[in-house]
GROMACS .gro file of N, CA and C in nm:
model
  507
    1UNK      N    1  18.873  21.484  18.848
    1UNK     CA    2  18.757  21.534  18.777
    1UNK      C    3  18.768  21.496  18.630
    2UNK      N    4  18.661  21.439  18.575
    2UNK     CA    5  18.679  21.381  18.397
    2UNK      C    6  18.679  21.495  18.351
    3UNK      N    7  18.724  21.494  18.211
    3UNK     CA    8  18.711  21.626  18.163
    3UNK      C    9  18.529  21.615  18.032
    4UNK      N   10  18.494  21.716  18.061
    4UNK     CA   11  18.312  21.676  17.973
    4UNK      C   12  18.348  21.706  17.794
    5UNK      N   13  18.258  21.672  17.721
    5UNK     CA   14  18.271  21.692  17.571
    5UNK      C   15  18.306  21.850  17.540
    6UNK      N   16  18.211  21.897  17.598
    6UNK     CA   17  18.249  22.050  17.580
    6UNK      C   18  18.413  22.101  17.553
    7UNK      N   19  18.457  22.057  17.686
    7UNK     CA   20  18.616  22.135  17.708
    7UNK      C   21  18.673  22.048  17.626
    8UNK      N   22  18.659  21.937  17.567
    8UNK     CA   23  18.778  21.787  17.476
    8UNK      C   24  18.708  21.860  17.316
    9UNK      N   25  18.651  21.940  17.307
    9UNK     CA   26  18.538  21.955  17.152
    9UNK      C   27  18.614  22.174  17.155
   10UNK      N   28  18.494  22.209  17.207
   10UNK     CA   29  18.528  22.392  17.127
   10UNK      C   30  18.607  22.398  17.187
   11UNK      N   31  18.663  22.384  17.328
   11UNK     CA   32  18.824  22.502  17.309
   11UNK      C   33  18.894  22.499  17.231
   12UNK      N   34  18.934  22.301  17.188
   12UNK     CA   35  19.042  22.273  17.176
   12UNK      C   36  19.017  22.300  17.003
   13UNK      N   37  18.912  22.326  16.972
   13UNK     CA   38  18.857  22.392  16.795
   13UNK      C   39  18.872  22.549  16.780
   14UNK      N   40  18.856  22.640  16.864
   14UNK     CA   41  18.878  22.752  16.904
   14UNK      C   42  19.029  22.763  16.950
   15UNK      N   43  19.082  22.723  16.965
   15UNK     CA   44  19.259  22.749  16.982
   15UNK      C   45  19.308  22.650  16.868
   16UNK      N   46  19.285  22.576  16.829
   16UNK     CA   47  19.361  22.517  16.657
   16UNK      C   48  19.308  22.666  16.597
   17UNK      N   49  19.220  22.673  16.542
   17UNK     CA   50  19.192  22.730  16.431
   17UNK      C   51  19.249  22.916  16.461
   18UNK      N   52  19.241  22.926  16.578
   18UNK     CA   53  19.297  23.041  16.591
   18UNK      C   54  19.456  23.053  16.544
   19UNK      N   55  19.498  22.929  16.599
   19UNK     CA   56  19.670  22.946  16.558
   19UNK      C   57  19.679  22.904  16.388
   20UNK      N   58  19.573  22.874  16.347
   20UNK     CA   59  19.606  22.838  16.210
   20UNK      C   60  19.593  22.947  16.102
   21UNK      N   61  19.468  23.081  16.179
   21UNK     CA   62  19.459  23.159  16.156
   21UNK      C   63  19.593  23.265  16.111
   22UNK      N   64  19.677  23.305  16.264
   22UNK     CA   65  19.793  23.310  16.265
   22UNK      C   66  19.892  23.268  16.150
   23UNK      N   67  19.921  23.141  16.189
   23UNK     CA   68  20.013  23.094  16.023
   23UNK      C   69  19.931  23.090  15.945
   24UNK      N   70  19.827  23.114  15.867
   24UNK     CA   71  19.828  23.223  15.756
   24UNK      C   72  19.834  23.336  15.733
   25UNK      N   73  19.802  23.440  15.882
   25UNK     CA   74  19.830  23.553  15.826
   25UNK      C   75  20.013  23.588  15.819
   26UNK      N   76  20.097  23.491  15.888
   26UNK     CA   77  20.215  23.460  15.843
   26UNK      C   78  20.278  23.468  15.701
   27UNK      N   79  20.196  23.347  15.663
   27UNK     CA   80  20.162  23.312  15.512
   27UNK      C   81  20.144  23.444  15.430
   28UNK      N   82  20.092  23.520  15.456
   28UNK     CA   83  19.994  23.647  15.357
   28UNK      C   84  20.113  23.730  15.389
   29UNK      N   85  20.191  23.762  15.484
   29UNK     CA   86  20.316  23.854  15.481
   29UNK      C   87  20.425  23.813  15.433
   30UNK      N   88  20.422  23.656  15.461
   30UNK     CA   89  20.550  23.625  15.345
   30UNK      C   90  20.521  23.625  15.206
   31UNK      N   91  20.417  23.621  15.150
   31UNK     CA   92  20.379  23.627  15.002
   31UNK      C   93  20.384  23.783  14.998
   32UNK      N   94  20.322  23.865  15.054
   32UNK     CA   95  20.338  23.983  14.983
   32UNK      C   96  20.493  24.051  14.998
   33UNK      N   97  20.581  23.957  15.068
   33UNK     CA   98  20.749  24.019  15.097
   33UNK      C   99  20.792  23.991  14.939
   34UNK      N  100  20.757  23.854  14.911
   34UNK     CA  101  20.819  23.816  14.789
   34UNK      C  102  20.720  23.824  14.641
   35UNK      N  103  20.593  23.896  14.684
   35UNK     CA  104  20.526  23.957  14.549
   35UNK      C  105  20.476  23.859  14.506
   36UNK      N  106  20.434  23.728  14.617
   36UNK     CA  107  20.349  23.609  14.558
   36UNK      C  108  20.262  23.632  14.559
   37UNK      N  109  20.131  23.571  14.466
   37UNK     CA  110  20.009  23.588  14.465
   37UNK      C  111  20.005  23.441  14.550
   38UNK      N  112  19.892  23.537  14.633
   38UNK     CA  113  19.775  23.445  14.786
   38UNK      C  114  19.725  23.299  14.687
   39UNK      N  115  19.654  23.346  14.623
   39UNK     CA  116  19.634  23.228  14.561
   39UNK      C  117  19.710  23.096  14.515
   40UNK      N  118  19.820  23.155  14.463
   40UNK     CA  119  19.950  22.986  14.434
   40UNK      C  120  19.935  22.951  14.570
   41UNK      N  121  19.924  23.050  14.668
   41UNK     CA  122  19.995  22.964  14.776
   41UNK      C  123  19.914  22.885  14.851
   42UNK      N  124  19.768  22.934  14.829
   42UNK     CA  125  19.632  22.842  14.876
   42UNK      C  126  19.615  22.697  14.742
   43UNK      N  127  19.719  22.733  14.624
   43UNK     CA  128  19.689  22.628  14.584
   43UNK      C  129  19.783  22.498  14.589
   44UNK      N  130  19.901  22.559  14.670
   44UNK     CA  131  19.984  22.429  14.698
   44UNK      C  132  19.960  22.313  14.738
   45UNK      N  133  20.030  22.206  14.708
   45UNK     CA  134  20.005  22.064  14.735
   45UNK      C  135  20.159  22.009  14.818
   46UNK      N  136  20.129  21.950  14.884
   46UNK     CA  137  20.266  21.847  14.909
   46UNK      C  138  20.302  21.731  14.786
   47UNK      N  139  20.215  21.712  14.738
   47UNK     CA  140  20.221  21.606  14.601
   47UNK      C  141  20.099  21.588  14.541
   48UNK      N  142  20.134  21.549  14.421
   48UNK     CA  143  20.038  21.636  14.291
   48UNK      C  144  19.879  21.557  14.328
   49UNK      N  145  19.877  21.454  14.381
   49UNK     CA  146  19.712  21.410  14.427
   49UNK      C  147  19.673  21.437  14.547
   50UNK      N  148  19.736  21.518  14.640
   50UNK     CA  149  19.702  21.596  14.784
   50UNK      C  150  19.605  21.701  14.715
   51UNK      N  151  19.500  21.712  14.825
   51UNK     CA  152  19.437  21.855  14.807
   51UNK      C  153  19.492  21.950  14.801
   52UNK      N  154  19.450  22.083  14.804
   52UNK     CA  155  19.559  22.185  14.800
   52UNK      C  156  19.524  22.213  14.972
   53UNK      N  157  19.634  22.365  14.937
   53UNK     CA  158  19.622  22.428  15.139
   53UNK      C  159  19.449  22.486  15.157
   54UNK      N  160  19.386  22.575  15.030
   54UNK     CA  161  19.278  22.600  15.074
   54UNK      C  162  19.132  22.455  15.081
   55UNK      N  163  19.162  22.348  15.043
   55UNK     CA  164  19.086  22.287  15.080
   55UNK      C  165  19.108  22.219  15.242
   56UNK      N  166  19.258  22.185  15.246
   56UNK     CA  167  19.295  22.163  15.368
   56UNK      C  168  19.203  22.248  15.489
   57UNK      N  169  19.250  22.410  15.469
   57UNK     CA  170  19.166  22.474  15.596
   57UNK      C  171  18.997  22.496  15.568
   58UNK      N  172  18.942  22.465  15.475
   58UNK     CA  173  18.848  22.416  15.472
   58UNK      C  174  18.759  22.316  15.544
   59UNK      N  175  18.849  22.192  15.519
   59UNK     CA  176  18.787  22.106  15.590
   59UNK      C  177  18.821  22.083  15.730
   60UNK      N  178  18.886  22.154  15.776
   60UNK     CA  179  18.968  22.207  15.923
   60UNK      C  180  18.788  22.195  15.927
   61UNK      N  181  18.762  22.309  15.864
   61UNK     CA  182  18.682  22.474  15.947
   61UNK      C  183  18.565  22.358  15.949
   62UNK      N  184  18.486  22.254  15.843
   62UNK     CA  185  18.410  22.166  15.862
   62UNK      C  186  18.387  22.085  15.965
   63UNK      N  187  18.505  22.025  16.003
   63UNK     CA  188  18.492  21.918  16.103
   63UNK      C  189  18.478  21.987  16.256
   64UNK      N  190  18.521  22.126  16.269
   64UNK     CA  191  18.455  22.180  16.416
   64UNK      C  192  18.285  22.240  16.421
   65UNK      N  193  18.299  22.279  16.301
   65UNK     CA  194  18.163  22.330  16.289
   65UNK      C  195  18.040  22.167  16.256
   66UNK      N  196  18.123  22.101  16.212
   66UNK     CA  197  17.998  22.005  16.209
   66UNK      C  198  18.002  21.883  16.295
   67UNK      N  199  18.117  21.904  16.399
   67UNK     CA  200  18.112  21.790  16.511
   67UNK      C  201  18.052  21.886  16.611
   68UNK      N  202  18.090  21.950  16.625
   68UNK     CA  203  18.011  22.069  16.745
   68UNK      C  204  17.836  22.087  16.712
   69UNK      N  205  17.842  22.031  16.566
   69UNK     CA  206  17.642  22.051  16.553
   69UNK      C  207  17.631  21.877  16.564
   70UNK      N  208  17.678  21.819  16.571
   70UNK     CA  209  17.640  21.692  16.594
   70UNK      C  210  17.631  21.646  16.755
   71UNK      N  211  17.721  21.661  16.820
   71UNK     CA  212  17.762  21.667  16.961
   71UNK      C  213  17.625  21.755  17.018
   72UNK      N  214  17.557  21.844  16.971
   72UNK     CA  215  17.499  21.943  17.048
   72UNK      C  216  17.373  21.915  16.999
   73UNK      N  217  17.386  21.799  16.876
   73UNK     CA  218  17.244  21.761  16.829
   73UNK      C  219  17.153  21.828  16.774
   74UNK      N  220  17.230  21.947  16.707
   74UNK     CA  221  17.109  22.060  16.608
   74UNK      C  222  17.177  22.031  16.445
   75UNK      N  223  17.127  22.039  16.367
   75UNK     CA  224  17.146  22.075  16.280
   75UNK      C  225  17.278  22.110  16.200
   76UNK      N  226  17.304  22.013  16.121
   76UNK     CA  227  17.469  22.049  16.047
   76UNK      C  228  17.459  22.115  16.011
   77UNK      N  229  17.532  22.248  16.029
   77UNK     CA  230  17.495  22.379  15.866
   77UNK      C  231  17.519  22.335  15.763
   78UNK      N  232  17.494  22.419  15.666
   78UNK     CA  233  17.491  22.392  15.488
   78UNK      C  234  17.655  22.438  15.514
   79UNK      N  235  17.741  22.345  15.419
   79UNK     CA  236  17.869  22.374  15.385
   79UNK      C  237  17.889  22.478  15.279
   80UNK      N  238  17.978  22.597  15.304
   80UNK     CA  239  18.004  22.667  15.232
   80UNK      C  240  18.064  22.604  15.075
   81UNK      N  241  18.049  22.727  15.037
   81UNK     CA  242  18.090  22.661  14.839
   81UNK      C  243  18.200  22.643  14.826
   82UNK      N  244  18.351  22.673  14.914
   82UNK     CA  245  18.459  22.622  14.901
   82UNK      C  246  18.523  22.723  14.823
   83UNK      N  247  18.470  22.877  14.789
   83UNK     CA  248  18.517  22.960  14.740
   83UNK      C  249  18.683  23.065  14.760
   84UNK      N  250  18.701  22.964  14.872
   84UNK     CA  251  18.802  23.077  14.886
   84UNK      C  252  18.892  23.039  14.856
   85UNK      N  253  19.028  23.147  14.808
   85UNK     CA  254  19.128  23.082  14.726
   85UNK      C  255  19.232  23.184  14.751
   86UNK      N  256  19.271  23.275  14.843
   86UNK     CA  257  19.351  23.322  14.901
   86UNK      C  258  19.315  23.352  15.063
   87UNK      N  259  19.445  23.316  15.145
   87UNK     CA  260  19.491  23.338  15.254
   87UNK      C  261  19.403  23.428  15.369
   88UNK      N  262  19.366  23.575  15.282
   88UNK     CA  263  19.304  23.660  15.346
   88UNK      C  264  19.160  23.581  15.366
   89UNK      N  265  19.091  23.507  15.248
   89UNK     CA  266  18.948  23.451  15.264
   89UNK      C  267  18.950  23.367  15.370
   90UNK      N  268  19.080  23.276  15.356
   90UNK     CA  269  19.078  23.180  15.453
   90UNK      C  270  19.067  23.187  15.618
   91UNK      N  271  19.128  23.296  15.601
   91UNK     CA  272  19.124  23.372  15.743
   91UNK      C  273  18.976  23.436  15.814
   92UNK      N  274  18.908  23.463  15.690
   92UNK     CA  275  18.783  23.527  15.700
   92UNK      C  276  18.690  23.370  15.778
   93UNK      N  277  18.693  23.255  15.672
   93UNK     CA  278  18.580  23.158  15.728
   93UNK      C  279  18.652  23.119  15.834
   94UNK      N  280  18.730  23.128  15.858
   94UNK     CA  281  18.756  23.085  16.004
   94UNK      C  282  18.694  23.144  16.129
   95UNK      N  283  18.767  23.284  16.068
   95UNK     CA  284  18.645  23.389  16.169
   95UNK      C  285  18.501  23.356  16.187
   96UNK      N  286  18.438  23.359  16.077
   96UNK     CA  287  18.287  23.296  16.045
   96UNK      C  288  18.294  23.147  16.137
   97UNK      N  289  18.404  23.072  16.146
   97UNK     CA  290  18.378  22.922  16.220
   97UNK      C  291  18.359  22.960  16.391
   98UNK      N  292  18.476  23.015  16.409
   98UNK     CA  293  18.509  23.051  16.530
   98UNK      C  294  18.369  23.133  16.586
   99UNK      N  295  18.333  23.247  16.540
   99UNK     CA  296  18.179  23.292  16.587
   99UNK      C  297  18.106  23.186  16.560
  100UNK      N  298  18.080  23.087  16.467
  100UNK     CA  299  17.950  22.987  16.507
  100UNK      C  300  17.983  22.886  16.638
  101UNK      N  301  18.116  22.868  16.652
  101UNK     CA  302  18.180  22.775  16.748
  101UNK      C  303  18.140  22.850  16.913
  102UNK      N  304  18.128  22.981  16.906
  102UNK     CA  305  18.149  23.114  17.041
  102UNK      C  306  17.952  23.063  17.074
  103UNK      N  307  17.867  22.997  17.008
  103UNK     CA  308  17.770  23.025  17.008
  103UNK      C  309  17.707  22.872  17.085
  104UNK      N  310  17.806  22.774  17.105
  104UNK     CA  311  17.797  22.653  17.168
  104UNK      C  312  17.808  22.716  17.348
  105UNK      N  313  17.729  22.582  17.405
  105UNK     CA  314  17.700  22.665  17.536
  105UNK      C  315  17.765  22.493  17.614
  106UNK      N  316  17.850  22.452  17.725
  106UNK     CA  317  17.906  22.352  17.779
  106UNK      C  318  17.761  22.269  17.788
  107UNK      N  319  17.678  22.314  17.842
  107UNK     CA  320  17.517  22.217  17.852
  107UNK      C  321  17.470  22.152  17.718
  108UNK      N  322  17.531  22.235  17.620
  108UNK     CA  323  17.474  22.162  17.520
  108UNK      C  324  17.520  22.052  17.437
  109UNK      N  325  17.655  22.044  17.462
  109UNK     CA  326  17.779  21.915  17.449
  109UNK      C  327  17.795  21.874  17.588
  110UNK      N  328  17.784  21.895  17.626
  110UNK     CA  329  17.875  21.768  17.791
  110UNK      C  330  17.705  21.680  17.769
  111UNK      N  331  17.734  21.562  17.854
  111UNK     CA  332  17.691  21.439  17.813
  111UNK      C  333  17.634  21.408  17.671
  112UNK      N  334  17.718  21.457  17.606
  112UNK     CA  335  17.658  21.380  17.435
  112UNK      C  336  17.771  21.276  17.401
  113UNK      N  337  17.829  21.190  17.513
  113UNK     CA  338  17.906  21.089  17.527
  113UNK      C  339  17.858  20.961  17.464
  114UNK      N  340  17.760  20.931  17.457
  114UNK     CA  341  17.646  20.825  17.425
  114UNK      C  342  17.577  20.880  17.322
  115UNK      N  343  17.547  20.959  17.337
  115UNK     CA  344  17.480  21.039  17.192
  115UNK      C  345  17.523  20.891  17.053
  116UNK      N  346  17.378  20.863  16.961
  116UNK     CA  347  17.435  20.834  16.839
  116UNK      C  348  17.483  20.921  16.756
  117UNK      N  349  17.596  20.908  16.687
  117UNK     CA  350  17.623  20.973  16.566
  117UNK      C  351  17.634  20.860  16.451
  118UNK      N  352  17.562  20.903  16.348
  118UNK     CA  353  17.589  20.845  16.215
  118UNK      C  354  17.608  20.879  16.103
  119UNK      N  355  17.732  20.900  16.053
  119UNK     CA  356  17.784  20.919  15.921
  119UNK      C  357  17.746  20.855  15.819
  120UNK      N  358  17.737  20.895  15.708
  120UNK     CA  359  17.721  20.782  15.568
  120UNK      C  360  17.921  20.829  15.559
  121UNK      N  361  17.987  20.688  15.495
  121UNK     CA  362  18.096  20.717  15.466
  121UNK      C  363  18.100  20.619  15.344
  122UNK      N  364  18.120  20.623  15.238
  122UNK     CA  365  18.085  20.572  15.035
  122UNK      C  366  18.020  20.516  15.098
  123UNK      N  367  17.846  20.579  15.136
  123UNK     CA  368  17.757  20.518  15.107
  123UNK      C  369  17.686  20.430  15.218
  124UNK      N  370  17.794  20.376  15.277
  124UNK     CA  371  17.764  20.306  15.414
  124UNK      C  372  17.761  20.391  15.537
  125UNK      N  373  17.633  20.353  15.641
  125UNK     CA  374  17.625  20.432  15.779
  125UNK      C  375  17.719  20.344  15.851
  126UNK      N  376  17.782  20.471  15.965
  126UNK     CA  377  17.879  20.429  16.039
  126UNK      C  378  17.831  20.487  16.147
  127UNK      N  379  17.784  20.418  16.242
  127UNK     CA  380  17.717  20.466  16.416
  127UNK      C  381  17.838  20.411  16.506
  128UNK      N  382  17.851  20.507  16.561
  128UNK     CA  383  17.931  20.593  16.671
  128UNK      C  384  17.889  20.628  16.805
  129UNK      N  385  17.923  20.631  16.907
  129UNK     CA  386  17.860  20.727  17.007
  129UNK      C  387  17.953  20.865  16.996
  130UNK      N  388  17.892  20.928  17.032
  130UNK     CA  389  17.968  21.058  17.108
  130UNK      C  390  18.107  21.092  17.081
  131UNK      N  391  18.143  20.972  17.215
  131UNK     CA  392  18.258  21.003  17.220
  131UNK      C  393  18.370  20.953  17.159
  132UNK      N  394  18.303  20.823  17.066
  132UNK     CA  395  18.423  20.709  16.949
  132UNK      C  396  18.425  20.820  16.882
  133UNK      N  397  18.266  20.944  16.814
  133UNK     CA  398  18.297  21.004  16.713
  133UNK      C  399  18.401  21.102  16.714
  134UNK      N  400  18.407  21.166  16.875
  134UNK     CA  401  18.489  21.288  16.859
  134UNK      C  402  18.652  21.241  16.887
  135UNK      N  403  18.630  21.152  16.946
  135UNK     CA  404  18.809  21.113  16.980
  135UNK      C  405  18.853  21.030  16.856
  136UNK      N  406  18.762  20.979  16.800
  136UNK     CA  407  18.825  20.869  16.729
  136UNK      C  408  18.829  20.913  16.534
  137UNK      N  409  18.765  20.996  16.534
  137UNK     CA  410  18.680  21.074  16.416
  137UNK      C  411  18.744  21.229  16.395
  138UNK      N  412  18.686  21.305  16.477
  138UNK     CA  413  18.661  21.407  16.422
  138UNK      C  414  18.799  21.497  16.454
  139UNK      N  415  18.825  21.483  16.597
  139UNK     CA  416  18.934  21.547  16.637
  139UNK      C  417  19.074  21.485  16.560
  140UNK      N  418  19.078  21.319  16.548
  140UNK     CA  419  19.183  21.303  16.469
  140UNK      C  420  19.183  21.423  16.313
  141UNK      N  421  19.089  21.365  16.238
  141UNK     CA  422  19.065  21.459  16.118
  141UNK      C  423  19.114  21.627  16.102
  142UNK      N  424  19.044  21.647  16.201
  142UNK     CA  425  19.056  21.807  16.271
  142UNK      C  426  19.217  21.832  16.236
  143UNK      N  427  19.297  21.749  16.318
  143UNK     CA  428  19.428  21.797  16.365
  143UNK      C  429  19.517  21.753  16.217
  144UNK      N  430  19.449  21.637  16.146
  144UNK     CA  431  19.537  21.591  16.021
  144UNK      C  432  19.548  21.722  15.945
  145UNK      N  433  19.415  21.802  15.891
  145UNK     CA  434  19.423  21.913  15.807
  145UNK      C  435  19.448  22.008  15.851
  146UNK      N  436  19.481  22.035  15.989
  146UNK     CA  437  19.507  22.171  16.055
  146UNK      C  438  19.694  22.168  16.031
  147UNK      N  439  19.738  22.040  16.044
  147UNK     CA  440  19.912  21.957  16.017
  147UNK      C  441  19.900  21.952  15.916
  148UNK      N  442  19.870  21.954  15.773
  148UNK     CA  443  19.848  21.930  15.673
  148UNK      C  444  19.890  22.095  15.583
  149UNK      N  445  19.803  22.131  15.669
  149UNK     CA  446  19.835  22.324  15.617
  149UNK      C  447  19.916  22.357  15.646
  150UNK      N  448  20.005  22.358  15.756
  150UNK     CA  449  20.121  22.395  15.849
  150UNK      C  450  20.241  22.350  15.766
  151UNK      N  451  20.199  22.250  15.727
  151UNK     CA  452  20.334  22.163  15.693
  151UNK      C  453  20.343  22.195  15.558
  152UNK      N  454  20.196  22.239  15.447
  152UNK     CA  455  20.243  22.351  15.330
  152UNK      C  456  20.295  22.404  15.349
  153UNK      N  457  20.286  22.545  15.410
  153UNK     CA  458  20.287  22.641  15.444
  153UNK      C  459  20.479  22.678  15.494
  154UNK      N  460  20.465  22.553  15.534
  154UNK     CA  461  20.622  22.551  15.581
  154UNK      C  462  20.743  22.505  15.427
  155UNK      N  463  20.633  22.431  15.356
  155UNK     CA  464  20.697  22.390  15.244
  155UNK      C  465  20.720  22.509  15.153
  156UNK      N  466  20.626  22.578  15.156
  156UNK     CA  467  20.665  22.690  15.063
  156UNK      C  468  20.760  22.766  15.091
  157UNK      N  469  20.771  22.786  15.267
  157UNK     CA  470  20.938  22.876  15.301
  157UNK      C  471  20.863  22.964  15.363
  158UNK      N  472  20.761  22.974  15.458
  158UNK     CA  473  20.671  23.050  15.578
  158UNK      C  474  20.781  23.002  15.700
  159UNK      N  475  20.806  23.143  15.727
  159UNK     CA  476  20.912  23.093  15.837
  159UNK      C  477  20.812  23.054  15.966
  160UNK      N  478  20.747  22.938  15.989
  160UNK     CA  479  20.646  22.907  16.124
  160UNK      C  480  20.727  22.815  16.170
  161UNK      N  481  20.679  22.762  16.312
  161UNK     CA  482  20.772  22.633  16.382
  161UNK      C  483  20.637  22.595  16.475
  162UNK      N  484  20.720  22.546  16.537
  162UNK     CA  485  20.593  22.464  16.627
  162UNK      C  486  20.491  22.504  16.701
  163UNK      N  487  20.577  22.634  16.807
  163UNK     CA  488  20.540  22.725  16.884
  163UNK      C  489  20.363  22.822  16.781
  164UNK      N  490  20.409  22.821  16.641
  164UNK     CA  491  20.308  22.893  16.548
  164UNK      C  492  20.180  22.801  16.539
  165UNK      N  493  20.232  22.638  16.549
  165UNK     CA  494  20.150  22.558  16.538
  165UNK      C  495  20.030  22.527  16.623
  166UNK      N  496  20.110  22.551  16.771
  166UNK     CA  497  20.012  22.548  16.892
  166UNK      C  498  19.971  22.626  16.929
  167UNK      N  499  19.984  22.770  16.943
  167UNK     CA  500  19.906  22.797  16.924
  167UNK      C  501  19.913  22.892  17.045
  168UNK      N  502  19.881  22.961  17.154
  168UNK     CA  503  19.898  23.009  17.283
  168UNK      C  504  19.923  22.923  17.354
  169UNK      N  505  19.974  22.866  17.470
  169UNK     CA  506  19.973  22.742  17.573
  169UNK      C  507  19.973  22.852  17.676
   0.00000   0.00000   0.00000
């Protein structure tokens, strides 16, 4: 049996972001053990021209919410202002992702395999079907900044491991 867009798209966006959820609220108990403020730690970098961790789960929370409106062919939402800047917020838009993600129905992604998608990327359109966008695009992306936070997070001395990474299996 193939597997359809649906099950390769929200679960697998709905179980990242849940475990990422997790290692931050990790994150938020090891900062308040050692009397860090949430914020340094959403503003860490791996090196000084990396984004920080809160843009990282940011653009996590973007690429499910706006491949799941592309795939399903409605409407990208308006991107939030990027306001958040401690751990606890971060945790919050996720929540906010995860309920817009709970609101996708399998009929409305399975065959959007063929579907066009077209990005502007500096400026230039980049057409895609479906499924180049989500395997080749979005889910890579997805998983870079979801590894991206983890691997802060670990830099700062969050005791997480892999098992934190994945999440339930």
């Amino acid at each position: 049996m193939a597997i359809g867009m649906y099950a390769a798209s929200i679960p697998v966006y709905q179980r990242q972001l849940g475990a990422i959820s997790k290692v931050l609220d990790k994150g938020s108990a090891w900062a308040a053990a050692r009397k860090a403020d949430e914020a340094v730690v959403g503003a860490t970098r791996l090196i000084p021209d990396m984004l920080p961790l809160t843009r990282q789960v940011q653009i996590a929370c973007r690429f499910a919410e706006e491949s799941a409106a592309r795939l399903a062919g409605v409407e990208v939402p308006k991107a939030p202002e990027n306001a958040e800047k401690t751990l606890a917020e971060l945790r919050a838009r996720i929540a906010a992702v995860l309920a817009y993600l709970k609101g996708f129905k399998p009929e409305q992604i399975d065959g959007s395999e063929g579907r066009e998608v077209v990005l502007t990327i500096a400026g230039n359109p980049l057409k895609l079907t479906g499924e180049q966008y989500l395997l080749h695009f979005a889910l890579p992306n997805f998983y870079f900044h979801c590894t991206t936070t983890y691997a802060m997070l670990r830099q700062c001395g969050v005791e997480i491991g892999k098992r934190d990474f994945i999440g339930g299996v």
